[in-house]
Coordinates of C-alpha atoms in Angstrom, one line a residue:
Chain A
X266 CA 30.8 -152.5 47.5
X267 CA 33.4 -150.1 48.9
X268 CA 32.0 -147.4 51.1
X269 CA 34.4 -144.6 51.7
X270 CA 34.0 -142.9 55.1
X271 CA 35.4 -139.7 56.4
X272 CA 38.8 -140.5 57.9
X273 CA 38.1 -138.4 60.9
X274 CA 35.1 -140.4 62.0
X275 CA 35.6 -142.4 65.1
X276 CA 36.2 -146.1 64.7
X277 CA 32.9 -147.7 65.5
X278 CA 33.4 -150.2 68.3
X279 CA 30.3 -152.3 68.6
X280 CA 29.1 -152.5 72.1
X281 CA 30.0 -155.8 73.7
X282 CA 31.4 -157.2 76.9
X283 CA 34.9 -156.0 77.8
X284 CA 37.4 -158.7 76.9
X285 CA 38.2 -159.1 80.6
X286 CA 34.7 -160.5 81.1
X287 CA 34.7 -162.7 78.1
X288 CA 35.1 -166.5 78.9
X289 CA 37.0 -166.9 75.6
X290 CA 39.9 -164.7 76.9
X291 CA 39.9 -165.8 80.5
X292 CA 43.2 -167.7 80.1
X293 CA 45.1 -164.8 78.7
X294 CA 46.9 -162.3 80.9
X295 CA 46.8 -159.0 79.1
X296 CA 50.0 -157.0 78.8
X297 CA 49.5 -153.4 79.6
X298 CA 51.4 -150.9 77.4
X299 CA 54.7 -149.9 79.0
X300 CA 55.1 -146.2 78.0
X301 CA 57.9 -145.5 80.5
X302 CA 57.9 -142.7 83.0
X303 CA 57.9 -139.9 80.5
X304 CA 55.7 -140.8 77.5
X305 CA 56.1 -138.4 74.6
X306 CA 53.1 -137.7 72.4
X307 CA 51.0 -140.2 74.3
X308 CA 47.6 -140.9 72.8
X309 CA 44.5 -140.8 75.0
X310 CA 43.2 -144.2 73.8
X311 CA 39.6 -145.2 74.1
X312 CA 39.1 -147.9 76.7
X313 CA 38.2 -150.3 74.0
X314 CA 41.4 -149.8 72.1
X315 CA 43.5 -149.9 75.3
X316 CA 42.0 -153.3 76.3
X317 CA 42.1 -154.7 72.8
X318 CA 45.8 -153.9 72.4
X319 CA 46.5 -155.2 76.0
X320 CA 45.2 -158.6 74.9
X321 CA 46.8 -158.3 71.5
X322 CA 50.2 -157.7 73.0
X323 CA 49.8 -160.8 75.0
X324 CA 48.8 -163.1 72.1
X325 CA 51.3 -161.7 69.7
X326 CA 54.2 -161.8 72.2
X327 CA 53.4 -165.5 72.7
X328 CA 53.2 -166.0 69.0
X329 CA 49.8 -167.6 69.5
X330 CA 48.3 -169.3 66.4
X331 CA 44.6 -169.4 66.8
X332 CA 41.3 -168.2 65.4
X333 CA 40.8 -165.8 68.3
X334 CA 44.2 -164.2 67.7
X335 CA 43.3 -163.9 64.0
X336 CA 40.0 -162.2 64.8
X337 CA 41.6 -159.9 67.3
X338 CA 44.2 -158.9 64.8
X339 CA 41.4 -157.8 62.5
X340 CA 39.8 -155.6 65.2
X341 CA 43.2 -154.0 66.1
X342 CA 44.0 -153.3 62.4
X343 CA 40.6 -151.7 61.9
X344 CA 41.2 -149.5 64.9
X345 CA 44.7 -148.7 63.8
X346 CA 45.5 -149.7 60.3
X347 CA 49.1 -148.5 60.5
X348 CA 50.0 -151.1 63.2
X349 CA 52.7 -152.6 61.1
X350 CA 53.5 -155.7 63.2
X351 CA 49.8 -156.6 63.3
X352 CA 49.7 -157.0 59.6
X353 CA 52.8 -159.3 59.6
X354 CA 51.2 -161.4 62.4
X355 CA 47.9 -161.5 60.6
X356 CA 49.5 -162.8 57.4
X357 CA 51.4 -165.4 59.4
X358 CA 48.1 -166.6 61.0
X359 CA 46.4 -166.8 57.7
X360 CA 49.1 -169.1 56.4
X361 CA 49.5 -171.1 59.7
X362 CA 45.8 -171.6 60.0
X363 CA 45.3 -172.3 56.3
X364 CA 42.5 -169.7 56.1
X365 CA 40.6 -168.9 53.0
X366 CA 42.3 -166.2 51.0
X367 CA 39.1 -165.1 49.2
X368 CA 37.4 -164.5 52.5
X369 CA 40.4 -162.4 53.6
X370 CA 40.2 -160.4 50.5
X371 CA 36.5 -159.7 51.3
X372 CA 37.5 -158.6 54.8
X373 CA 40.1 -156.2 53.3
X374 CA 37.4 -154.8 51.0
X375 CA 35.1 -154.4 53.9
X376 CA 37.5 -152.4 56.0
X377 CA 39.1 -150.5 53.1
X378 CA 36.5 -147.7 53.2
X379 CA 37.9 -146.5 56.5
X380 CA 41.5 -146.9 55.4
X381 CA 41.5 -146.2 51.7
X382 CA 45.0 -144.6 51.6
X383 CA 46.7 -147.0 54.0
X384 CA 49.9 -148.5 52.5
X385 CA 49.8 -151.7 54.6
X386 CA 46.3 -152.5 53.5
X387 CA 47.1 -152.3 49.8
X388 CA 50.3 -154.3 50.2
X389 CA 48.4 -156.9 52.1
X390 CA 45.9 -157.1 49.3
X391 CA 48.6 -157.5 46.7
X392 CA 50.3 -160.3 48.8
X393 CA 46.9 -162.1 49.1
X394 CA 46.3 -161.9 45.4
X395 CA 49.7 -163.5 44.7
X396 CA 48.8 -166.3 47.2
X397 CA 45.3 -166.8 45.7
X398 CA 46.2 -166.9 42.0
X399 CA 49.5 -168.1 40.6
X400 CA 50.2 -166.2 37.3
X401 CA 51.6 -169.5 35.9
X402 CA 48.2 -171.1 36.1
X403 CA 46.9 -168.7 33.4
X404 CA 49.9 -169.0 31.1
X405 CA 48.0 -170.7 28.3
X406 CA 44.9 -168.5 28.5
X407 CA 44.2 -165.5 26.3
X408 CA 43.9 -162.1 27.8
X409 CA 40.1 -162.2 27.4
X410 CA 40.0 -165.5 29.3
X411 CA 42.2 -164.2 32.1
X412 CA 40.0 -161.1 32.6
X413 CA 37.1 -163.5 33.2
X414 CA 39.0 -165.3 36.0
X415 CA 36.9 -164.6 39.2
X416 CA 39.8 -163.5 41.3
X417 CA 41.0 -161.0 38.6
X418 CA 37.5 -159.8 37.9
X419 CA 37.1 -159.3 41.7
X420 CA 40.3 -157.2 41.9
X421 CA 39.4 -155.1 38.9
X422 CA 35.9 -154.5 40.3
X423 CA 37.2 -153.5 43.7
X424 CA 39.9 -151.2 42.5
X425 CA 37.5 -149.8 39.9
X426 CA 35.1 -148.8 42.7
X427 CA 37.9 -147.2 44.7
X428 CA 38.9 -145.1 41.6
X429 CA 35.2 -144.2 41.0
X430 CA 35.2 -142.7 44.5
X431 CA 38.6 -141.0 44.1
X432 CA 40.0 -141.0 40.7
X433 CA 43.5 -140.1 41.9
X434 CA 44.0 -142.7 44.6
X435 CA 47.7 -143.4 44.1
X436 CA 47.4 -146.8 45.8
X437 CA 44.5 -147.9 43.6
X438 CA 46.3 -147.1 40.4
X439 CA 49.4 -148.8 41.7
X440 CA 47.4 -151.9 42.5
X441 CA 46.0 -151.9 39.0
X442 CA 49.6 -151.9 37.7
X443 CA 50.3 -154.9 39.9
X444 CA 47.3 -156.8 38.6
X445 CA 47.9 -155.9 35.0
X446 CA 51.6 -156.8 35.2
X447 CA 51.2 -160.0 37.2
X448 CA 48.5 -161.5 35.0
X449 CA 49.3 -159.8 31.6
X450 CA 46.0 -158.2 31.0
X451 CA 47.2 -155.2 29.1
X452 CA 44.5 -154.8 26.5
X453 CA 41.6 -154.2 29.0
X454 CA 43.8 -151.6 30.8
X455 CA 44.2 -149.4 27.7
X456 CA 40.4 -149.4 27.3
X457 CA 40.1 -148.6 31.1
X458 CA 42.5 -145.7 30.7
X459 CA 40.6 -144.2 27.8
X460 CA 37.3 -144.4 29.8
X461 CA 39.0 -142.6 32.7
X462 CA 40.4 -139.9 30.4
X463 CA 37.1 -139.5 28.8
X464 CA 35.5 -139.0 32.2
X465 CA 38.1 -136.5 33.3
X466 CA 40.7 -135.3 30.8
X467 CA 42.6 -133.7 33.6
X468 CA 43.2 -136.9 35.5
X469 CA 47.0 -137.2 35.5
X470 CA 46.8 -140.6 37.1
X471 CA 45.0 -141.9 34.0
X472 CA 47.5 -140.3 31.7
X473 CA 50.4 -141.9 33.7
X474 CA 48.6 -145.2 33.3
X475 CA 48.5 -144.8 29.6
X476 CA 52.3 -144.5 29.5
X477 CA 52.5 -147.6 31.7
X478 CA 50.2 -149.7 29.4
X479 CA 52.0 -148.5 26.3
X480 CA 55.6 -149.2 27.5
X481 CA 55.8 -151.4 30.5
X482 CA 54.9 -154.7 28.8
X483 CA 58.5 -155.1 27.8
X484 CA 61.8 -154.3 29.3
X485 CA 63.2 -150.8 29.0
X486 CA 65.8 -152.0 26.4
X487 CA 63.2 -153.7 24.3
X488 CA 60.5 -151.0 24.0
X489 CA 60.6 -149.2 20.6
X490 CA 58.3 -146.4 19.8
X491 CA 57.2 -146.9 16.2
X492 CA 56.2 -144.0 14.0
X493 CA 52.8 -145.5 13.7
X494 CA 52.3 -145.6 17.5
X495 CA 53.9 -142.2 17.9
X496 CA 51.5 -140.6 15.4
X497 CA 48.6 -142.3 17.1
X498 CA 49.7 -141.0 20.5
X499 CA 50.4 -137.5 19.2
X500 CA 46.9 -137.5 17.6
X501 CA 45.3 -138.6 20.8
X502 CA 47.1 -136.0 22.9
X503 CA 46.3 -133.2 20.5
X504 CA 42.6 -134.2 20.5
X505 CA 42.6 -134.0 24.3
X506 CA 44.5 -130.8 24.3
X507 CA 41.7 -129.3 22.2
X508 CA 39.2 -130.2 24.9
X509 CA 41.1 -128.3 27.6
X510 CA 44.2 -126.5 26.4
X511 CA 45.2 -125.4 29.9
X512 CA 45.5 -129.0 31.1
X513 CA 49.0 -130.1 31.7
X514 CA 48.6 -133.8 31.4
X515 CA 48.4 -134.4 27.6
X516 CA 51.2 -132.0 27.0
X517 CA 53.6 -133.6 29.5
X518 CA 52.4 -137.1 28.4
X519 CA 53.3 -136.7 24.7
X520 CA 56.5 -134.7 25.3
X521 CA 57.7 -137.2 27.9
X522 CA 56.9 -140.1 25.7
X523 CA 58.7 -138.7 22.7
X524 CA 61.6 -137.2 24.6
X525 CA 62.4 -140.5 26.3
X526 CA 61.9 -142.9 23.4
X527 CA 62.2 -141.0 20.1
X528 CA 63.5 -137.5 20.7
X529 CA 63.8 -136.6 17.0
X530 CA 60.0 -137.1 16.7
X531 CA 59.5 -134.1 18.9
X532 CA 60.4 -131.8 16.1
X533 CA 59.7 -134.1 13.2
X534 CA 56.2 -135.2 14.2
X535 CA 54.9 -133.3 17.2
X536 CA 56.0 -129.8 16.3
X537 CA 54.0 -129.6 13.0
X538 CA 50.8 -130.7 14.9
X539 CA 51.4 -128.0 17.6
X540 CA 52.0 -125.4 14.9
X541 CA 48.7 -126.4 13.2
X542 CA 46.9 -126.0 16.5
X543 CA 48.5 -122.6 17.1
X544 CA 47.3 -121.5 13.6
X545 CA 43.8 -122.9 13.9
X546 CA 41.5 -120.0 14.6
X547 CA 39.3 -122.1 16.8
X548 CA 42.1 -123.0 19.2
X549 CA 44.9 -120.5 18.6
X550 CA 44.2 -118.1 21.5
X551 CA 43.3 -120.8 24.0
X552 CA 46.4 -122.9 23.2
X553 CA 49.0 -120.1 22.9
X554 CA 47.9 -118.5 26.2
X555 CA 48.9 -121.6 28.2
X556 CA 52.3 -122.0 29.7
X557 CA 52.3 -125.6 28.3
X558 CA 52.4 -124.5 24.7
X559 CA 55.4 -122.3 25.3
X560 CA 57.1 -124.9 27.5
X561 CA 56.6 -127.5 24.8
X562 CA 58.3 -125.2 22.3
X563 CA 61.3 -124.8 24.7
X564 CA 61.6 -128.6 24.9
X565 CA 61.2 -129.2 21.2
X566 CA 63.5 -126.5 20.0
X567 CA 66.1 -127.5 22.6
X568 CA 66.1 -131.0 21.2
X569 CA 66.1 -129.8 17.6
X570 CA 69.1 -127.6 18.2
X571 CA 71.1 -130.6 19.5
X572 CA 70.7 -132.3 16.1
X573 CA 71.9 -129.4 14.1
X574 CA 75.5 -128.3 13.5
X575 CA 76.9 -125.3 15.4
X576 CA 76.3 -123.0 12.4
X577 CA 72.7 -124.1 11.8
X578 CA 71.4 -124.2 15.3
X579 CA 71.4 -120.5 16.1
X580 CA 68.0 -119.8 14.7
X581 CA 66.3 -122.6 16.6
X582 CA 68.0 -121.7 19.8
X583 CA 66.8 -118.2 19.4
X584 CA 63.2 -119.5 19.2
X585 CA 63.7 -121.5 22.4
X586 CA 65.2 -118.5 24.2
X587 CA 62.3 -116.3 23.1
X588 CA 59.9 -118.9 24.4
X589 CA 61.7 -118.9 27.8
X590 CA 61.4 -115.1 27.9
X591 CA 57.7 -115.3 27.1
X592 CA 57.2 -117.8 29.9
X593 CA 59.2 -115.8 32.4
X594 CA 57.5 -112.5 31.6
X595 CA 54.0 -113.5 30.7
X596 CA 52.8 -117.1 30.7
X597 CA 54.5 -118.6 33.7
X598 CA 56.1 -115.7 35.7
X599 CA 56.0 -117.6 39.0
X600 CA 58.7 -119.7 37.5
X601 CA 60.7 -116.9 36.0
X602 CA 63.9 -118.1 37.7
X603 CA 63.4 -121.6 36.3
X604 CA 63.0 -120.3 32.7
X605 CA 66.1 -118.2 33.2
X606 CA 67.9 -121.4 34.2
X607 CA 66.6 -123.1 31.1
X608 CA 67.8 -120.2 28.9
X609 CA 71.3 -120.5 30.5
X610 CA 71.3 -124.2 29.9
X611 CA 70.5 -123.7 26.2
X612 CA 73.4 -121.3 25.9
X613 CA 75.9 -123.5 27.7
X614 CA 74.9 -126.4 25.6
X615 CA 76.7 -124.7 22.6
Chain B
X37 CA 45.0 -111.1 56.9
X38 CA 48.0 -112.1 59.0
X39 CA 51.4 -111.3 57.5
X40 CA 53.6 -112.7 60.2
X41 CA 54.1 -116.3 61.2
X42 CA 52.1 -116.9 64.5
X43 CA 55.1 -118.3 66.3
X44 CA 53.5 -118.5 69.7
X45 CA 50.5 -120.4 68.4
X46 CA 52.8 -122.9 66.7
X47 CA 54.9 -123.3 69.8
X48 CA 51.7 -123.9 71.9
X49 CA 50.6 -126.5 69.3
X50 CA 53.9 -128.4 69.4
X51 CA 54.1 -128.3 73.2
X52 CA 50.5 -129.5 73.4
X53 CA 51.2 -132.4 71.0
X54 CA 54.3 -133.5 72.9
X55 CA 52.1 -133.6 76.0
X56 CA 49.4 -135.7 74.5
X57 CA 47.3 -136.5 71.5
X58 CA 43.5 -137.2 71.4
X59 CA 42.2 -140.6 70.7
X60 CA 41.2 -139.5 67.2
X61 CA 44.9 -139.8 66.4
X62 CA 45.1 -143.5 67.3
X63 CA 46.1 -144.2 63.7
X64 CA 49.4 -142.5 64.6
X65 CA 50.1 -145.0 67.4
X66 CA 52.7 -147.0 65.4
X67 CA 54.4 -143.8 64.2
X68 CA 54.6 -141.7 67.4
X69 CA 58.3 -141.5 67.0
X70 CA 58.0 -139.6 63.8
X71 CA 55.4 -137.3 65.3
X72 CA 57.8 -136.6 68.2
X73 CA 60.5 -135.8 65.7
X74 CA 58.2 -133.4 63.8
X75 CA 57.2 -131.6 67.0
X76 CA 60.9 -131.1 68.0
X77 CA 61.9 -130.1 64.4
X78 CA 59.1 -127.5 64.4
X79 CA 60.2 -126.1 67.8
X80 CA 63.8 -126.1 66.7
X81 CA 63.0 -124.4 63.4
X82 CA 61.2 -121.7 65.3
X83 CA 64.2 -121.3 67.6
X84 CA 62.0 -122.2 70.6
X85 CA 63.1 -125.7 71.5
X86 CA 65.3 -124.8 74.5
X87 CA 62.7 -122.3 75.8
X88 CA 59.9 -124.9 75.5
X89 CA 61.6 -128.0 76.8
X90 CA 63.6 -127.8 80.0
X91 CA 66.7 -129.9 80.5
X92 CA 64.6 -132.2 82.6
X93 CA 61.9 -132.4 79.9
X94 CA 64.6 -133.3 77.4
X95 CA 66.1 -136.0 79.6
X96 CA 62.7 -137.6 80.0
X97 CA 62.0 -137.6 76.3
X98 CA 65.5 -139.1 75.6
X99 CA 64.6 -141.9 78.0
X100 CA 61.3 -142.6 76.3
X101 CA 63.0 -142.7 72.9
X102 CA 65.7 -145.1 74.1
X103 CA 62.9 -147.2 75.6
X104 CA 61.9 -147.9 72.0
X105 CA 65.3 -149.3 70.9
X106 CA 65.2 -152.9 69.8
X107 CA 68.6 -154.5 70.6
X108 CA 70.2 -157.7 69.4
X109 CA 69.2 -160.8 71.3
X110 CA 72.1 -162.9 70.1
X111 CA 70.2 -164.8 67.5
X112 CA 70.8 -164.2 63.8
X113 CA 67.0 -163.9 63.3
X114 CA 66.9 -160.7 65.3
X115 CA 69.3 -158.6 63.2
X116 CA 66.7 -157.4 60.8
X117 CA 64.4 -156.2 63.6
X118 CA 66.8 -153.9 65.3
X119 CA 66.6 -150.2 65.5
X120 CA 63.9 -148.1 67.0
X121 CA 60.2 -148.9 67.2
X122 CA 57.6 -146.4 66.1
X123 CA 56.2 -146.4 69.6
X124 CA 55.5 -148.4 72.8
X125 CA 52.4 -150.0 71.3
X126 CA 54.2 -153.2 70.6
X127 CA 54.9 -154.4 74.1
X128 CA 57.8 -154.8 76.5
X129 CA 60.9 -156.3 74.9
X130 CA 61.5 -158.8 77.6
X131 CA 58.1 -160.4 77.3
X132 CA 58.2 -161.3 73.7
X133 CA 58.7 -164.8 72.2
X134 CA 57.7 -163.8 68.7
X135 CA 60.4 -161.5 67.4
X136 CA 58.4 -159.8 64.7
X137 CA 55.9 -158.5 67.3
X138 CA 58.5 -156.1 68.6
X139 CA 60.0 -155.0 65.4
X140 CA 61.7 -151.7 64.8
X141 CA 61.2 -150.0 61.5
X142 CA 63.5 -147.7 59.5
X143 CA 61.2 -144.7 59.9
X144 CA 61.2 -145.2 63.6
X145 CA 65.0 -145.4 63.6
X146 CA 65.4 -142.4 61.5
X147 CA 63.0 -140.3 63.6
X148 CA 64.5 -141.5 66.8
X149 CA 68.0 -140.5 65.8
X150 CA 66.9 -137.1 64.6
X151 CA 64.9 -136.5 67.8
X152 CA 67.9 -137.6 70.0
X153 CA 70.2 -135.2 68.2
X154 CA 67.7 -132.4 68.6
X155 CA 67.5 -133.1 72.3
X156 CA 71.3 -132.9 72.6
X157 CA 71.9 -136.6 73.1
X158 CA 75.3 -137.9 72.0
X159 CA 73.9 -141.2 70.6
X160 CA 76.2 -143.2 72.9
X161 CA 73.5 -145.6 73.8
X162 CA 72.6 -146.3 70.2
X163 CA 73.5 -149.8 69.1
X164 CA 75.1 -148.7 65.8
X165 CA 76.3 -152.0 64.5
X166 CA 72.8 -153.5 65.0
X167 CA 71.2 -150.7 63.1
X168 CA 73.7 -150.9 60.2
X169 CA 73.1 -154.7 60.1
X170 CA 69.3 -154.1 60.0
X171 CA 69.7 -151.8 57.0
X172 CA 71.8 -154.4 55.3
X173 CA 69.0 -157.0 55.9
X174 CA 66.3 -154.6 54.7
X175 CA 67.8 -153.6 51.4
X176 CA 66.3 -155.7 48.7
X177 CA 68.6 -158.0 46.7
X178 CA 66.5 -157.8 43.5
X179 CA 65.8 -154.1 43.3
X180 CA 68.2 -152.1 45.6
X181 CA 65.2 -150.5 47.3
X182 CA 64.5 -150.8 51.1
X183 CA 61.7 -152.4 53.1
X184 CA 60.8 -150.6 56.3
X185 CA 60.9 -153.8 58.4
X186 CA 60.8 -157.6 57.8
X187 CA 57.7 -159.3 56.7
X188 CA 56.1 -156.7 54.4
X189 CA 56.1 -156.2 50.6
X190 CA 56.3 -152.5 51.1
X191 CA 59.4 -151.0 49.6
X192 CA 59.9 -147.5 48.3
X193 CA 62.0 -144.3 48.3
X194 CA 60.7 -143.3 51.8
X195 CA 62.7 -146.1 53.2
X196 CA 65.8 -145.5 51.0
X197 CA 65.7 -142.0 52.4
X198 CA 65.5 -143.2 56.0
X199 CA 68.4 -145.6 55.4
X200 CA 70.5 -142.9 53.9
X201 CA 69.7 -140.4 56.7
X202 CA 70.5 -143.0 59.3
X203 CA 73.8 -143.9 57.6
X204 CA 74.7 -140.2 57.3
X205 CA 73.9 -139.6 61.0
X206 CA 75.8 -142.7 62.2
X207 CA 78.5 -141.9 59.6
X208 CA 78.5 -145.5 58.6
X209 CA 77.4 -146.5 55.2
X210 CA 78.3 -150.2 55.4
X211 CA 74.6 -151.1 55.6
X212 CA 73.7 -149.5 52.3
X213 CA 74.8 -150.7 48.8
X214 CA 74.8 -147.2 47.3
X215 CA 75.1 -148.4 43.7
X216 CA 72.1 -150.6 44.0
X217 CA 70.1 -147.8 45.8
X218 CA 71.1 -145.3 43.1
X219 CA 70.1 -147.7 40.3
X220 CA 66.7 -148.0 41.9
X221 CA 66.2 -144.3 42.3
X222 CA 67.2 -143.6 38.7
X223 CA 64.6 -146.2 37.6
X224 CA 62.0 -144.0 39.4
X225 CA 62.6 -141.1 37.1
X226 CA 59.5 -140.4 35.0
X227 CA 59.2 -139.0 31.5
X228 CA 57.4 -136.0 32.9
X229 CA 60.5 -135.1 34.9
X230 CA 59.0 -136.2 38.2
X231 CA 60.0 -139.1 40.4
X232 CA 57.9 -141.8 42.0
X233 CA 57.8 -144.8 44.3
X234 CA 58.4 -147.5 41.7
X235 CA 59.0 -147.6 38.0
X236 CA 55.9 -146.5 35.9
X237 CA 53.9 -145.1 38.8
X238 CA 52.7 -141.5 38.9
X239 CA 55.1 -138.8 39.8
X240 CA 54.8 -137.8 43.4
X241 CA 56.2 -134.9 45.3
X242 CA 56.9 -136.8 48.5
X243 CA 58.8 -139.6 46.7
X244 CA 60.6 -137.0 44.6
X245 CA 61.9 -135.4 47.8
X246 CA 63.0 -138.8 49.2
X247 CA 64.8 -139.8 45.9
X248 CA 66.6 -136.5 45.5
X249 CA 67.5 -136.2 49.2
X250 CA 68.8 -139.8 49.2
X251 CA 71.1 -139.0 46.2
X252 CA 72.3 -135.9 48.0
X253 CA 73.1 -137.8 51.2
X254 CA 74.9 -140.5 49.2
X255 CA 76.9 -137.8 47.3
X256 CA 75.4 -139.1 44.0
X257 CA 73.4 -136.2 42.7
X258 CA 75.2 -136.6 39.4
X259 CA 73.6 -140.0 38.8

């Protein structure tokens, strides 16, 4: 169970004997920090941290391989999770001592509440997973079977808890991509994405994950957006736009998807649906008062104009320019200069 | 409501930070170099650096920064660890048998070079070939991206940006395969127009800056 704590709370050093009085450490000469004569931005360490790092400097400098060095590395990391060489040393100790990877994953879970946005922690977790479970060992299993693998289940549970606490934790979503991609568990991820979007239609991280699930399972050259899938995604996006028209995510999702993979579908398939929405008395006002509706029109008409001959494209370009004007003047005035730039770009594309 | 920037308050803040930070900021211990850079940049941007830091102050700071430089030790192994450390947390250089313990990282190197320049140093004590070689070691063969230091799976546009800024400052790009870096950056363009740390991840303003700035420094904004 991941318990997130306020990042500002002091690291809780349990009260115990100073290391200098511990028998276990009596053979080690601690190395004090050498901050030179004129330290800049020196930190007023707690006595515990100072002593801990004095001993840690000593064992790390000697490249000591031992259980006590390993445990000390954990205390140092928990006190300062951005200590980049401590993580490298800890990983080496795990391998040299042949320590249990699952236990290490549990330790990472335990301290993660205090360091939930720390890059090194998440990368350490990813490296541990690769050591624990070789993707090749699951080659012959179905996706349903793979999802039942204890290590995979554990990862999904951990990262799911983190996202439950903070639905936009960048590292957590990134870790999900690592797990999905490494072990080929794409189907459950689409279901997960839909649950997240149902919980919060404004969660852009979930929308981004939808694009990932849809397209990342093959190389960039291989992915082809079929008409069937395009219609499904357009329908899905429109349904979510109806829930909250002034929410950028479904708009940028569907336009991005089509613009990148099947630009003609922007005007052939998406535009009719947007026009329907704008004509629907239940949604017309809410939808057409958002900047996203007008921005969508600029993107769509711009693309449509490209496909027309010079003679034919005038009308469509005019629509796009009018949309730019509406945005600059009324719906998105803070970006007036950007919309002016888009208008100029339309003209010079002639 | 205030309508003017409270310059004096900001100057006091930066000066205070340069003098010392409370223990609650222990998590910055491995990134003190970047904090130093930011304080100096802040003062310089306000036009108050010379007023706040005397020549003697600057000299002292320059010495501390050079104290974090990791130099070559003659072995091939050490090349990737060279540059500037993020702070003195890691231990004296001459007492270290385990090279990774005293590793520099690209963010430390980038911040150190910026800070030295702001303090008026001529970089004559910087081991340029060592830094360039470290960059070469840290650029990933498979992707073109950069790791911050050896031994980690971290790699993302922050470190490409550091590598590019370092190369621009040293006016030596031989440590950076620009084509490979550009290819990686382009793969970080998202359908929503944003950029991110690795293909398919969510668009992120910080990584967008690092990607665009790297392209600008490499002279490849047309990519």
